[in-house]
Amino acid sequence: MTANPPIEGDVCRTEMECHQEARSHLPAIAERIIDHCESSSCYTHIDSEPIPSEGFVADIIDMFRELLFPGYFSREKLDPVNLRYSLGQTISKLYDLLADLIAHNIRHDCLRYNQSCSHCETRGHSLALEMMDAIPEIRQILASDVQAAFDGDPAAKSHDEIIFSYPGIYATSVYRVAHKLFELGVPLLPRIMAEHAHSITGIDIHPGAVIGKRFVIDHGTGVVIGETTRIGDNVRIYQGVTLGALSLPKDAGEKLRGKKRHPTIEDDVIIYSGATILGGDTVIGSRSVVGGNVWLTESIPPDTTVMMETPRLVIREAKHAAGS
Amino acid sequence: MTANPPIEGDVCRTEMECHQEARSHLPAIAERIIDHCESSSCYTHIDSEPIPSEGFVADIIDMFRELLFPGYFSREKLDPVNLRYSLGQTISKLYDLLADLIAHNIRHDCLRYNQSCSHCETRGHSLALEMMDAIPEIRQILASDVQAAFDGDPAAKSHDEIIFSYPGIYATSVYRVAHKLFELGVPLLPRIMAEHAHSITGIDIHPGAVIGKRFVIDHGTGVVIGETTRIGDNVRIYQGVTLGALSLPKDAGEKLRGKKRHPTIEDDVIIYSGATILGGDTVIGSRSVVGGNVWLTESIPPDTTVMMETPRLVIREAKHAAGS
Amino acid sequence: MTANPPIEGDVCRTEMECHQEARSHLPAIAERIIDHCESSSCYTHIDSEPIPSEGFVADIIDMFRELLFPGYFSREKLDPVNLRYSLGQTISKLYDLLADLIAHNIRHDCLRYNQSCSHCETRGHSLALEMMDAIPEIRQILASDVQAAFDGDPAAKSHDEIIFSYPGIYATSVYRVAHKLFELGVPLLPRIMAEHAHSITGIDIHPGAVIGKRFVIDHGTGVVIGETTRIGDNVRIYQGVTLGALSLPKDAGEKLRGKKRHPTIEDDVIIYSGATILGGDTVIGSRSVVGGNVWLTESIPPDTTVMMETPRLVIREAKHAAGS
C-alpha cells in the first residue's frame, strides 16, 4: 500500500501555519462529536456512578494474589517477623479499596436500573468483610490446584515455577475470588475481574461457574468455561477446551438468562485440547477421559474414554524430489 | 534441572571484586554487539523516522474508547455540564497526538522506501481531521454491535457489562477505528493498533477487512479475520473462528499481495466456535449457519446450515472399578 | 441478577460510622488470614530469595528487543553517531539487571532446595556475560525469521511492519533469548519470560524447545510448543497448532520429567492452523505439509502432504424463506 498523494490545495507554508490551519477546523468537529452524544445511536454513561478503571481492578487482583500466595509476589523478602506487617498492610489496603469498589458497583446498578439505592456504602463494607473472610478457604483450595498441576506436569520443575509463571494458576486464582464476589451478589466487578484474567491468560472462566478442588488448566489459551458450568474435584483440562451452550436462536438473550445452559463435569475427568462439550443437560461421568478435538453434546457415563475415530487422512505423494 | 556448578577458576573474593572483574569483560562484548549492526544479518532502523512506542498506541486507543463510549472509561463522573469540557479536552489531546503519529508514520515510509517526502505534516493534520470527523459514524455502528451482543447472549446482565468488559467489543472498537485509518491510507499505525487489540483480546482482525453493522464476536480468543475478508450485517462469530486464505506456496508473499484471498460472509450468518472458512472465492450465503469446527473451502448458498457429521466416537470400556 | 437486599441489622447512621463499624471487624479477620499462613494448605514463600516481579522481566525483554532490532524500539531516532552511545547504554543497563536477576534466581533455588549456595553472584555475572555474548548470533537467526515471515505473507507490507507488529516475531524473539538462558542452566527466569510472551501473544513456547532458523508463526494465538520439541529450519506454523505430549497418566509429573515427550519437525515443513502433533517419537519428515485440524500421533515420511479427508457435512434445507 503506498501512501496517498498529499491532499491538493491544502498545503501550507510552514509547519506551524499548517498546524494552526488544520486545528481551526477542530472546534466544529468537536461540536458534532459532543452533540452526537444525545443521539439514540450513542451509548453514554452520564449521570451514572463511574466504574473504576481497569487499573484498580489490576491492583485488586495483585493484592489478592499477594495474600493468597504470601511472599511470592511481594517486592520485599518476607520472613516470619515482617510477614505480619506486610500482610497486615496489604489486608488493610485491599479491604478499603474493595469496599469502595463494591459500593460503587452496587450504586451503579441502583442508579442505572432505577432500583432504590440505600445503604450501598454499608453493603460495600459488609460484603468486602465477607470476601476477606473467605481468603483462608480460597488459599486452601488453590493449594490443592497447585499440587494437582505439579502432579500431572512433567515440565514443571517446582511448585514455585507453577505459582510464579503458570497462566492456569493465575486464571484459577482470579476465578476463585471473582466467583466468591459473584456468589455475594456483587454486580459487574466479578465479570470485569474475569475478563482481566482472560486478557492476561487467554482463559475465559465466567465467575458464575462452580469448580471443585484440584482443578488444573494446562497452557490454557482459548479455554472457555460458561456461566452455568459445574465442575467436580480433580478435573484437568487443556488449551482450547470449550464448556459451552448449545446453539441459540438469535433472540436467546432474554429467554435463556438464568437457565442452566452449560455442561456438568464430574470428578476425576480429563479433557484434552480442543474438545468442545455443550449443553446444560450434558454430564461427563466421573473418571472419564474426553480426547482431543472431541465434540460432545450428549452425556457420557462414568469411567468412559471418548476419542475421535482416527480420521482418514489423505496422504499425497511427494511433490518434490528429495533435496529440491 | 539442577543449577550448573560454579565456573571454575572464575571465583572472586568479594561480591564487589566479582562484579568489577566480570564487568571488565563487557566493553569487548558491547563492541561486538554494536559492530554487528552493520552486518547484513541484522535488521536496523537507523536514520529512519522513529515509530511511536506501544505506549502511545495504547493511549490513542484509550482516548478513542472514551469518545466512542462517552463516560464509560472516564476517570471522573460525567454529567451534562462537565461532559462538554471533558470530551472537548479528550478530542483536542487525541487530535494532536494522532496528527503527530500519522505524520511520523507517513514520513517513516517516505524515508524508508525512497519516496519523495513532502507535506507529511500537512497530511498528518488533514488525515487526523478526517479520522476525528468519522467518530459519530463509528459510534453509531458500535452501538449496533453492543445491541446485537446483548440480544444474543444470555450471560450478559446489561449493556454496561458488555461495554465495560467484553473483549469482542474492545476488538471491534479498535478494528473500526483502525479500518478507517487504513482506508485513509495511513501506513503502519492501523496494523500496530490491531495487534495491540490482538494482544489484549486474542482476537486478530486485519484493519483491511470490511465488516458490517451489528457484528458480534463472543469470547473471541483465537479468532482470525484476514485482510481481504468481507462481512455483511448482523453476523455473529465465536471463539477460534478463522476467516483465512487457502494454503499458499512459500513465496506467496510477493505474488498474492493485494489480491482477494479471504472469504465473503453475507448478512445474518452465525459461525460457531472453531470453524475455519478459507479462500477469496468462498461465499457464505445470507442467513446461513456454520457449525462448530466445520472446515469450509467452498461457497454455500443462502439459508443453509452446515454441520460436521456427528463423528464416530471410540468409546472404551471402564478401566477402573467405580470408587477406585 | 439483582443486587442483594441490604443485610439486616447492619445499617449505620452515617457513612463514617458505617465505615468505622465495619473496619472494627477487620483485625480479627486479618489475624485469621495471617495465622493461616502456617497451615499446610497455604503455599508461602517466606525466608526465600524474592523473585523479581513481572515488571523487571518486561524491562529485560524490552531491552533485549532494543538490542536485537537496533533502532526499532528506541525512543529517540538513531543515527550512526548516537547508535554507539544508545546501544552501549542499553547493553550496560541490561547486563547489570540480568546479572542481578540470574543471581537471584540461582540463589532462590539454592536456598529453596537446600543445595549448597556458593558463588551465586559470580555465576550471575558469568552467565549474564555469556548471554550478552550470544546477542549477535541471536540477531542473525532472528533476521532469518523476519525474512521468512515476509517471504510467505501477502498481508505483510514491509519488513518493518513485521518487526513492529507481528506477535510471531515477538514470541520468537523472547523464545530465542529464553532458550539461551535455559541452555545456560538459569532456573525459573526463562520460563517466566516465556509466560510473559505467552500472555502478550497467546503463543506458548517452552524455552527448552530447540528451533532452527527461518521459523515463522503466523497469527499465533493458541500455539503450544512443548519442552522437548525439536524443529528444523524453515518451518512455518499457524494459529492453534499444538506440538504436545501424548496423554499422560495423572501421576506423570515425576515419571516423565526430563524424557522426550514432544515431536520432531524436520526442515521445510508447513503446519496449518489447528493441527495437533503429539508424542516424543513422532517425526514429521522434511518438506511435508500438515493440513489444518489434522491430529497426528504417528510419524510421516518426508515429502508428504497429510490432510483431513473432506468431512461429510450435514446440509439442512432452508428454514427461513428468503427475505424473512
Coordinates of N, CA and C in Angstrom, one line a residue, chain A residues 107-225:
Chain A
R107 N -24.0 0.8 43.7 CA -24.6 2.1 43.5 C -24.9 2.3 42.0
H108 N -23.9 1.9 41.2 CA -24.0 2.0 39.7 C -25.3 1.3 39.3
D109 N -25.5 0.1 39.7 CA -26.7 -0.7 39.2 C -28.0 -0.1 39.8
C110 N -27.9 0.4 41.1 CA -29.1 1.0 41.7 C -29.5 2.2 40.8
L111 N -28.6 3.2 40.6 CA -28.9 4.4 39.8 C -29.3 4.0 38.4
R112 N -28.6 3.0 37.9 CA -28.8 2.7 36.4 C -30.1 2.1 36.1
Y113 N -30.5 1.2 37.0 CA -31.7 0.4 36.8 C -32.9 0.8 37.7
N114 N -32.8 2.1 38.2 CA -33.8 2.7 39.0 C -34.3 1.8 40.1
Q115 N -33.3 1.1 40.7 CA -33.7 0.5 41.9 C -33.5 1.5 43.1
S116 N -34.2 1.2 44.2 CA -34.0 2.1 45.3 C -32.6 1.9 45.8
C117 N -31.9 3.0 46.0 CA -30.5 3.0 46.3 C -30.2 3.3 47.8
S118 N -30.2 2.3 48.6 CA -30.0 2.7 50.0 C -28.9 1.8 50.6
H119 N -28.1 2.3 51.4 CA -27.1 1.5 52.2 C -26.1 0.9 51.2
C120 N -25.8 1.5 50.1 CA -24.8 1.0 49.2 C -23.4 0.9 49.9
E121 N -23.1 2.0 50.7 CA -21.9 2.0 51.5 C -21.8 0.9 52.4
T122 N -22.9 0.7 53.2 CA -22.9 -0.3 54.3 C -22.7 -1.7 53.6
R123 N -23.4 -1.9 52.5 CA -23.3 -3.2 51.9 C -21.9 -3.4 51.3
G124 N -21.3 -2.3 50.8 CA -19.9 -2.4 50.3 C -19.0 -2.9 51.4
H125 N -19.2 -2.4 52.6 CA -18.3 -2.8 53.7 C -18.6 -4.2 54.1
S126 N -19.9 -4.5 54.3 CA -20.1 -5.9 54.8 C -19.8 -7.0 53.8
L127 N -20.0 -6.7 52.5 CA -19.6 -7.7 51.5 C -18.1 -7.8 51.4
A128 N -17.4 -6.7 51.5 CA -15.9 -6.7 51.5 C -15.4 -7.6 52.7
L129 N -16.0 -7.4 53.8 CA -15.6 -8.2 55.0 C -15.8 -9.7 54.7
E130 N -16.9 -10.0 54.2 CA -17.2 -11.4 53.9 C -16.2 -12.0 52.9
M131 N -15.8 -11.1 51.9 CA -14.8 -11.6 50.9 C -13.5 -11.8 51.6
M132 N -13.0 -10.9 52.4 CA -11.7 -11.0 53.1 C -11.7 -12.3 54.0
D133 N -12.9 -12.5 54.6 CA -13.0 -13.6 55.5 C -12.9 -15.0 54.7
A134 N -13.1 -15.0 53.4 CA -13.0 -16.2 52.7 C -11.6 -16.5 52.2
I135 N -10.7 -15.6 52.5 CA -9.3 -15.8 51.9 C -8.7 -17.1 52.3
P136 N -8.7 -17.5 53.6 CA -8.1 -18.8 54.0 C -8.6 -20.0 53.3
E137 N -9.9 -20.0 53.1 CA -10.6 -21.1 52.4 C -10.2 -21.1 50.9
I138 N -10.1 -19.9 50.3 CA -9.6 -19.9 48.9 C -8.2 -20.3 48.8
R139 N -7.4 -19.9 49.7 CA -6.0 -20.4 49.7 C -5.9 -21.9 49.7
Q140 N -6.7 -22.5 50.6 CA -6.7 -23.9 50.8 C -7.0 -24.6 49.4
I141 N -8.0 -24.2 48.8 CA -8.4 -24.8 47.5 C -7.4 -24.5 46.4
L142 N -6.8 -23.3 46.4 CA -5.7 -23.0 45.5 C -4.5 -23.9 45.7
A143 N -4.2 -24.2 47.0 CA -3.1 -25.1 47.3 C -3.3 -26.4 46.6
S144 N -4.6 -26.9 46.6 CA -4.9 -28.2 46.0 C -4.7 -28.1 44.5
D145 N -5.0 -26.9 43.9 CA -4.9 -26.7 42.5 C -3.4 -26.8 42.1
V146 N -2.5 -26.1 42.9 CA -1.1 -26.1 42.6 C -0.5 -27.5 42.7
Q147 N -0.9 -28.2 43.7 CA -0.4 -29.6 43.9 C -0.8 -30.5 42.7
A148 N -2.1 -30.3 42.3 CA -2.5 -31.2 41.2 C -1.8 -30.8 39.9
A149 N -1.5 -29.5 39.7 CA -0.8 -29.1 38.5 C 0.6 -29.7 38.5
F150 N 1.3 -29.7 39.6 CA 2.6 -30.3 39.8 C 2.6 -31.8 39.5
D151 N 1.6 -32.5 40.1 CA 1.5 -34.0 40.0 C 1.4 -34.4 38.5
G152 N 0.7 -33.6 37.7 CA 0.4 -34.1 36.4 C 1.3 -33.5 35.3
D153 N 2.3 -32.7 35.6 CA 3.0 -32.0 34.5 C 4.5 -32.2 34.6
P154 N 5.0 -33.1 33.6 CA 6.4 -33.4 33.7 C 7.3 -32.1 33.4
A155 N 6.8 -31.1 32.8 CA 7.6 -29.9 32.5 C 7.7 -29.0 33.7
A156 N 7.0 -29.2 34.8 CA 7.0 -28.4 36.0 C 8.3 -28.8 36.8
K157 N 9.1 -27.8 37.0 CA 10.4 -28.1 37.8 C 10.1 -28.0 39.3
S158 N 9.1 -27.2 39.7 CA 8.9 -27.0 41.1 C 7.5 -26.4 41.3
H159 N 7.0 -26.4 42.5 CA 5.8 -25.8 42.8 C 5.9 -24.2 42.6
D160 N 7.1 -23.7 42.9 CA 7.3 -22.3 42.8 C 7.2 -21.9 41.3
E161 N 7.7 -22.7 40.4 CA 7.6 -22.3 39.0 C 6.1 -22.2 38.6
I162 N 5.3 -23.1 39.1 CA 3.9 -23.1 38.8 C 3.2 -21.8 39.3
I163 N 3.5 -21.5 40.6 CA 2.9 -20.3 41.2 C 3.4 -19.0 40.5
F164 N 4.7 -19.0 40.2 CA 5.2 -17.8 39.6 C 4.8 -17.6 38.1
S165 N 4.6 -18.7 37.4 CA 4.5 -18.5 35.9 C 3.3 -19.1 35.2
Y166 N 2.6 -20.1 35.9 CA 1.6 -20.8 35.1 C 0.3 -19.9 34.9
P167 N -0.1 -19.7 33.7 CA -1.3 -18.9 33.4 C -2.5 -19.6 34.0
G168 N -2.5 -21.0 34.0 CA -3.7 -21.7 34.6 C -3.9 -21.3 36.0
I169 N -2.8 -21.2 36.8 CA -3.0 -20.8 38.2 C -3.4 -19.4 38.4
Y170 N -2.9 -18.5 37.5 CA -3.4 -17.1 37.5 C -4.9 -17.0 37.3
A171 N -5.3 -17.7 36.2 CA -6.7 -17.6 35.9 C -7.6 -18.3 37.0
T172 N -7.1 -19.4 37.5 CA -7.9 -20.1 38.6 C -8.0 -19.2 39.8
S173 N -6.9 -18.6 40.2 CA -6.9 -17.7 41.4 C -7.9 -16.6 41.2
V174 N -7.9 -15.9 40.0 CA -8.8 -14.8 39.8 C -10.2 -15.4 39.8
Y175 N -10.4 -16.5 39.1 CA -11.8 -17.1 39.1 C -12.3 -17.3 40.6
R176 N -11.4 -17.9 41.4 CA -11.9 -18.3 42.8 C -12.3 -17.1 43.6
V177 N -11.6 -16.0 43.4 CA -12.0 -14.7 44.1 C -13.3 -14.1 43.4
A178 N -13.3 -14.1 42.1 CA -14.4 -13.5 41.4 C -15.7 -14.3 41.6
H179 N -15.6 -15.6 41.7 CA -16.7 -16.5 42.0 C -17.3 -16.2 43.3
K180 N -16.5 -16.0 44.4 CA -17.0 -15.6 45.7 C -17.7 -14.3 45.6
L181 N -17.2 -13.3 44.9 CA -17.9 -12.0 44.8 C -19.2 -12.2 44.0
F182 N -19.2 -13.0 43.1 CA -20.4 -13.3 42.3 C -21.5 -13.9 43.2
E183 N -21.0 -14.9 44.0 CA -21.9 -15.5 45.0 C -22.5 -14.5 46.0
L184 N -21.7 -13.5 46.3 CA -22.1 -12.5 47.3 C -23.1 -11.5 46.6
G185 N -23.3 -11.6 45.3 CA -24.2 -10.7 44.7 C -23.6 -9.4 44.2
V186 N -22.3 -9.3 44.2 CA -21.7 -8.0 43.7 C -21.8 -7.9 42.2
P187 N -22.4 -6.9 41.7 CA -22.6 -6.8 40.2 C -21.3 -6.3 39.5
L188 N -21.2 -6.5 38.3 CA -20.2 -6.0 37.4 C -18.7 -6.4 37.7
L189 N -18.3 -6.1 38.9 CA -16.9 -6.3 39.3 C -16.4 -7.7 39.0
P190 N -17.1 -8.8 39.4 CA -16.6 -10.2 39.1 C -16.3 -10.4 37.6
R191 N -17.2 -9.9 36.8 CA -17.0 -10.1 35.4 C -15.9 -9.3 34.8
I192 N -15.7 -8.1 35.3 CA -14.5 -7.3 34.9 C -13.2 -8.0 35.3
M193 N -13.2 -8.5 36.6 CA -12.0 -9.2 37.0 C -11.7 -10.4 36.1
A194 N -12.8 -11.2 35.8 CA -12.6 -12.4 34.9 C -12.1 -12.0 33.6
E195 N -12.6 -10.9 33.0 CA -12.1 -10.5 31.7 C -10.7 -10.0 31.7
H196 N -10.3 -9.4 32.9 CA -8.9 -9.1 33.0 C -8.0 -10.3 33.0
A197 N -8.4 -11.3 33.7 CA -7.6 -12.6 33.7 C -7.7 -13.2 32.3
H198 N -8.8 -13.1 31.6 CA -8.9 -13.6 30.2 C -7.9 -12.9 29.3
S199 N -7.8 -11.6 29.5 CA -6.9 -10.8 28.7 C -5.4 -11.2 28.9
I200 N -5.1 -11.5 30.2 CA -3.7 -11.9 30.6 C -3.4 -13.3 30.1
T201 N -4.4 -14.2 30.2 CA -4.1 -15.6 30.0 C -4.7 -16.3 28.8
G202 N -5.7 -15.7 28.2 CA -6.4 -16.3 27.1 C -7.5 -17.4 27.7
I203 N -7.6 -17.4 29.0 CA -8.6 -18.3 29.6 C -9.8 -17.6 30.1
D204 N -11.0 -18.0 29.6 CA -12.2 -17.2 29.9 C -13.1 -18.1 30.8
I205 N -13.0 -17.8 32.1 CA -13.9 -18.5 33.0 C -15.0 -17.6 33.5
H206 N -16.2 -17.8 33.3 CA -17.3 -17.0 33.8 C -17.3 -17.1 35.3
P207 N -17.4 -16.0 36.1 CA -17.4 -16.2 37.6 C -18.6 -16.9 38.1
G208 N -19.6 -17.1 37.3 CA -20.8 -17.9 37.8 C -20.5 -19.4 37.8
A209 N -19.5 -19.9 37.1 CA -19.2 -21.4 37.1 C -18.9 -21.9 38.5
V210 N -19.2 -23.1 38.7 CA -18.9 -23.7 40.0 C -17.8 -24.8 39.8
I211 N -16.6 -24.7 40.4 CA -15.5 -25.5 40.2 C -14.9 -26.1 41.4
G212 N -14.7 -27.4 41.5 CA -14.2 -28.1 42.7 C -12.7 -27.9 42.9
K213 N -12.2 -28.7 43.8 CA -10.7 -28.5 44.2 C -9.9 -29.3 43.2
R214 N -8.5 -29.2 43.3 CA -7.5 -29.8 42.5 C -7.9 -29.6 41.0
F215 N -8.2 -28.4 40.6 CA -8.6 -28.1 39.2 C -7.3 -27.6 38.5
V216 N -7.1 -28.2 37.3 CA -5.9 -27.8 36.5 C -6.3 -27.4 35.1
I217 N -5.7 -26.3 34.7 CA -5.8 -25.9 33.3 C -4.4 -25.8 32.8
D218 N -4.0 -26.6 31.8 CA -2.6 -26.6 31.3 C -2.6 -25.7 30.0
H219 N -1.6 -24.9 29.8 CA -1.4 -24.0 28.7 C -2.6 -23.0 28.6
G220 N -3.8 -23.5 28.3 CA -5.0 -22.7 28.6 C -5.5 -21.7 27.6
T221 N -4.6 -21.3 26.6 CA -5.1 -20.3 25.6 C -6.4 -20.9 24.9
G222 N -7.4 -20.1 24.9 CA -8.7 -20.5 24.2 C -9.7 -21.2 25.0
V223 N -9.4 -21.5 26.3 CA -10.3 -22.2 27.2 C -11.5 -21.3 27.4
V224 N -12.7 -21.8 27.3 CA -14.0 -21.1 27.6 C -14.8 -21.9 28.6
I225 N -15.1 -21.4 29.7 CA -16.0 -22.1 30.7 C -17.2 -21.2 31.0

